[in-house]
Short mmCIF file of C-alpha atoms in Angstrom, two decimals:
data_model
loop_
_atom_site.label_atom_id
_atom_site.label_comp_id
_atom_site.label_asym_id
_atom_site.label_seq_id
_atom_site.Cartn_x
_atom_site.Cartn_y
_atom_site.Cartn_z
CA UNK A 216 134.75 123.77 69.82
CA UNK A 217 133.55 122.37 73.05
CA UNK A 218 131.23 119.72 73.41
CA UNK A 219 127.85 120.55 75.56
CA UNK A 220 124.92 118.39 76.58
CA UNK A 221 121.26 119.28 76.37
CA UNK A 222 121.58 120.03 80.13
CA UNK A 223 123.86 122.97 79.44
CA UNK A 224 121.46 124.44 77.08
CA UNK A 225 120.96 128.28 77.72
CA UNK A 226 118.82 130.60 75.48
CA UNK A 227 121.12 132.51 72.89
CA UNK A 228 123.84 129.61 73.02
CA UNK A 229 125.09 128.77 69.61
CA UNK A 230 125.31 124.85 68.70
CA UNK A 231 126.05 122.93 65.54
CA UNK A 232 122.89 120.78 64.69
CA UNK A 233 123.21 118.61 61.42
CA UNK A 234 126.13 120.57 60.23
CA UNK A 235 124.30 123.94 60.53
CA UNK A 236 125.22 126.76 63.25
CA UNK A 237 121.94 127.48 65.14
CA UNK A 238 121.20 129.69 68.13
CA UNK A 239 118.66 128.33 70.74
CA UNK A 240 115.83 130.57 70.74
CA UNK A 241 114.18 128.64 73.82
CA UNK A 242 114.11 125.27 75.09
CA UNK A 243 112.32 123.22 77.51
CA UNK A 244 113.35 119.95 79.52
CA UNK A 245 110.35 117.62 79.67
CA UNK A 246 110.11 114.56 81.92
CA UNK A 247 107.06 112.53 80.86
CA UNK A 248 105.74 109.93 83.47
CA UNK A 249 106.50 107.15 81.11
CA UNK A 250 109.82 106.89 79.06
CA UNK A 251 112.94 108.91 78.97
CA UNK A 252 113.26 112.89 79.57
CA UNK A 253 113.57 114.73 76.47
CA UNK A 254 114.25 118.43 75.59
CA UNK A 255 111.93 120.29 73.11
CA UNK A 256 113.76 123.37 71.50
CA UNK A 257 113.45 126.27 69.04
CA UNK A 258 116.82 126.50 66.84
CA UNK A 259 117.44 129.57 64.69
CA UNK A 260 119.47 128.84 61.71
CA UNK A 261 122.09 131.73 61.62
CA UNK A 262 122.81 131.73 57.97
CA UNK A 263 119.09 131.74 56.80
CA UNK A 264 117.37 133.15 59.97
CA UNK A 265 114.78 130.32 59.95
CA UNK A 266 113.26 129.01 63.21
CA UNK A 267 112.63 125.24 63.50
CA UNK A 268 111.29 123.23 66.39
CA UNK A 269 113.49 120.15 67.39
CA UNK A 270 113.19 117.42 70.09
CA UNK A 271 116.40 115.67 71.31
CA UNK A 272 116.64 113.06 73.89
CA UNK A 273 117.99 114.13 77.21
CA UNK A 274 121.86 114.15 77.26
CA UNK A 275 122.42 114.50 73.57
CA UNK A 276 125.71 116.00 72.88
CA UNK A 277 126.54 118.76 70.65
CA UNK A 278 129.45 121.15 69.75
CA UNK A 279 129.13 124.68 70.65
CA UNK A 280 130.20 127.68 68.81
CA UNK A 281 131.51 130.76 70.55
CA UNK A 282 129.80 133.92 68.74
CA UNK A 283 131.46 137.47 69.12
CA UNK A 284 129.65 140.62 68.15
CA UNK A 285 131.83 143.53 67.07
CA UNK A 286 130.45 147.20 66.43
CA UNK A 287 131.94 148.57 63.33
CA UNK A 288 131.50 151.85 61.51
CA UNK A 289 130.24 151.83 57.90
CA UNK A 290 132.35 154.05 55.66
CA UNK A 291 131.35 153.46 52.12
CA UNK A 292 130.22 151.19 49.28
CA UNK A 293 132.83 150.72 46.53
CA UNK A 294 130.53 148.94 44.20
CA UNK A 295 131.40 145.35 44.96
CA UNK A 296 132.14 145.66 48.76
CA UNK A 297 130.86 147.56 51.65
CA UNK A 298 133.82 149.07 53.75
CA UNK A 299 133.71 148.93 57.45
CA UNK A 300 136.16 150.36 60.04
CA UNK A 301 136.66 149.05 63.53
CA UNK A 302 136.24 151.84 66.10
CA UNK A 303 139.18 150.55 68.50
CA UNK A 304 141.81 149.78 66.05
CA UNK A 305 140.84 151.88 63.10
CA UNK A 306 141.45 148.72 60.65
CA UNK A 307 139.25 148.70 57.64
CA UNK A 308 137.44 145.83 56.41
CA UNK A 309 135.82 145.12 52.98
CA UNK A 310 132.55 142.97 53.09
CA UNK A 311 131.08 141.62 49.82
CA UNK A 312 127.61 142.61 49.11
CA UNK A 313 126.15 139.11 49.06
CA UNK A 314 127.19 138.95 52.99
CA UNK A 315 125.73 142.54 53.67
CA UNK A 316 122.36 141.28 52.03
CA UNK A 317 119.27 143.18 53.00
CA UNK A 318 120.90 145.21 55.68
CA UNK A 319 122.30 147.43 52.96
CA UNK A 320 118.83 149.10 52.84
CA UNK A 321 119.32 150.52 56.07
CA UNK A 322 123.25 151.57 56.08
CA UNK A 323 124.26 155.09 55.74
CA UNK A 324 127.78 156.49 55.66
CA UNK A 325 129.22 156.74 59.36
CA UNK A 326 126.37 154.59 60.98
CA UNK A 327 127.32 151.84 63.27
CA UNK A 328 126.43 148.07 62.62
CA UNK A 329 126.99 145.05 64.46
CA UNK A 330 128.97 142.15 62.88
CA UNK A 331 128.36 138.60 64.23
CA UNK A 332 131.47 136.28 64.06
CA UNK A 333 131.93 132.46 64.76
CA UNK A 334 135.42 132.28 65.28
CA UNK A 335 136.87 134.08 62.33
CA UNK A 336 134.07 133.73 60.04
CA UNK A 337 131.58 136.69 59.63
CA UNK A 338 128.22 135.09 59.98
CA UNK A 339 125.77 138.35 59.83
CA UNK A 340 125.56 141.96 59.91
CA UNK A 341 122.96 143.93 61.65
CA UNK A 342 122.22 147.60 61.23
CA UNK A 343 121.40 149.79 64.31
CA UNK A 344 117.46 149.00 65.37
CA UNK A 345 116.45 152.67 64.42
CA UNK A 346 117.96 154.67 61.52
CA UNK A 347 117.17 158.13 60.32
CA UNK A 348 117.19 158.46 56.57
CA UNK A 349 116.12 161.27 54.21
CA UNK A 350 113.37 161.06 51.65
CA UNK A 351 114.68 161.64 48.18
CA UNK A 352 111.65 160.90 46.27
CA UNK A 353 107.91 160.92 47.00
CA UNK A 354 104.63 161.90 45.33
CA UNK A 355 103.01 165.21 47.01
CA UNK A 356 100.27 164.48 49.40
CA UNK A 357 96.73 166.09 49.06
CA UNK A 358 95.14 168.35 51.60
CA UNK A 359 92.17 166.73 53.16
CA UNK A 360 93.47 163.10 52.61
CA UNK A 361 93.51 162.39 56.32
CA UNK A 362 90.00 160.48 56.64
CA UNK A 363 92.05 157.25 56.98
CA UNK A 364 95.55 156.16 57.50
CA UNK A 365 96.55 156.43 53.86
CA UNK A 366 100.08 155.81 52.94
CA UNK A 367 102.12 156.43 49.59
CA UNK A 368 105.48 155.14 48.58
CA UNK A 369 108.66 157.02 49.29
CA UNK A 370 112.31 156.37 48.12
CA UNK A 371 115.09 156.76 50.90
CA UNK A 372 118.47 157.89 50.53
CA UNK A 373 119.88 154.60 50.56
CA UNK A 374 117.35 153.50 47.55
CA UNK A 375 115.12 151.75 49.82
CA UNK A 376 111.39 152.17 48.84
CA UNK A 377 108.90 152.03 51.76
CA UNK A 378 105.10 153.04 52.57
CA UNK A 379 104.83 156.49 54.67
CA UNK A 380 102.01 158.64 55.75
CA UNK A 381 100.91 161.24 52.92
CA UNK A 382 102.06 164.27 54.80
CA UNK A 383 105.86 163.15 54.45
CA UNK A 384 107.60 165.22 51.85
CA UNK A 385 110.81 165.22 49.94
CA UNK A 386 113.62 166.26 52.38
CA UNK A 387 112.22 165.02 55.41
CA UNK A 388 114.36 162.76 57.60
CA UNK A 389 112.41 159.84 58.98
CA UNK A 390 113.30 157.36 61.79
CA UNK A 391 112.72 153.76 60.54
CA UNK A 392 112.69 150.33 62.32
CA UNK A 393 115.09 148.27 60.45
CA UNK A 394 113.64 144.80 61.92
CA UNK A 395 110.55 145.34 59.79
CA UNK A 396 111.14 148.51 57.75
CA UNK A 397 108.28 150.30 59.33
CA UNK A 398 108.12 154.18 59.38
CA UNK A 399 108.19 155.28 63.00
CA UNK A 400 108.15 159.08 63.03
CA UNK A 401 109.40 162.27 61.20
CA UNK A 402 112.50 163.74 62.80
#
């Protein structure tokens, strides 16, 4: 790991702060009229996703971490692990369900996902930004229920339940934003 100073900060860079890997969301060098310069930062903890404000004295040293992303294809879930394949080498990788976490709600067989590595350690897994999933269960909508933006619960093929407009029926394929789980449109 290389050592860097606050003068080398860039947005998106990964550093180790208090023993935790964090990415720099934003930073600002401040030189007040009186006293020494300092750097205000917003750091995002890679494991928890929490964003916290920190202030460091100018010139403070940190260890930097090299992050690599890898696109892989999701193959199947064998109950305990989610299995992915590297599209370049065709090497298969089993990832425990705890590591996949909430991203499992948006993974459909043969879809691509982005895996984030720090060295050889898998840090996180992100599905595509928009996925197309089929509705497997929902209550029927009633004609004339369009006075307001009414919604109803629907279960998708991955088992995830979300709110959709009343005109959605079983068998419809929906485009979903995986960042916040919102219904975008019917495909």
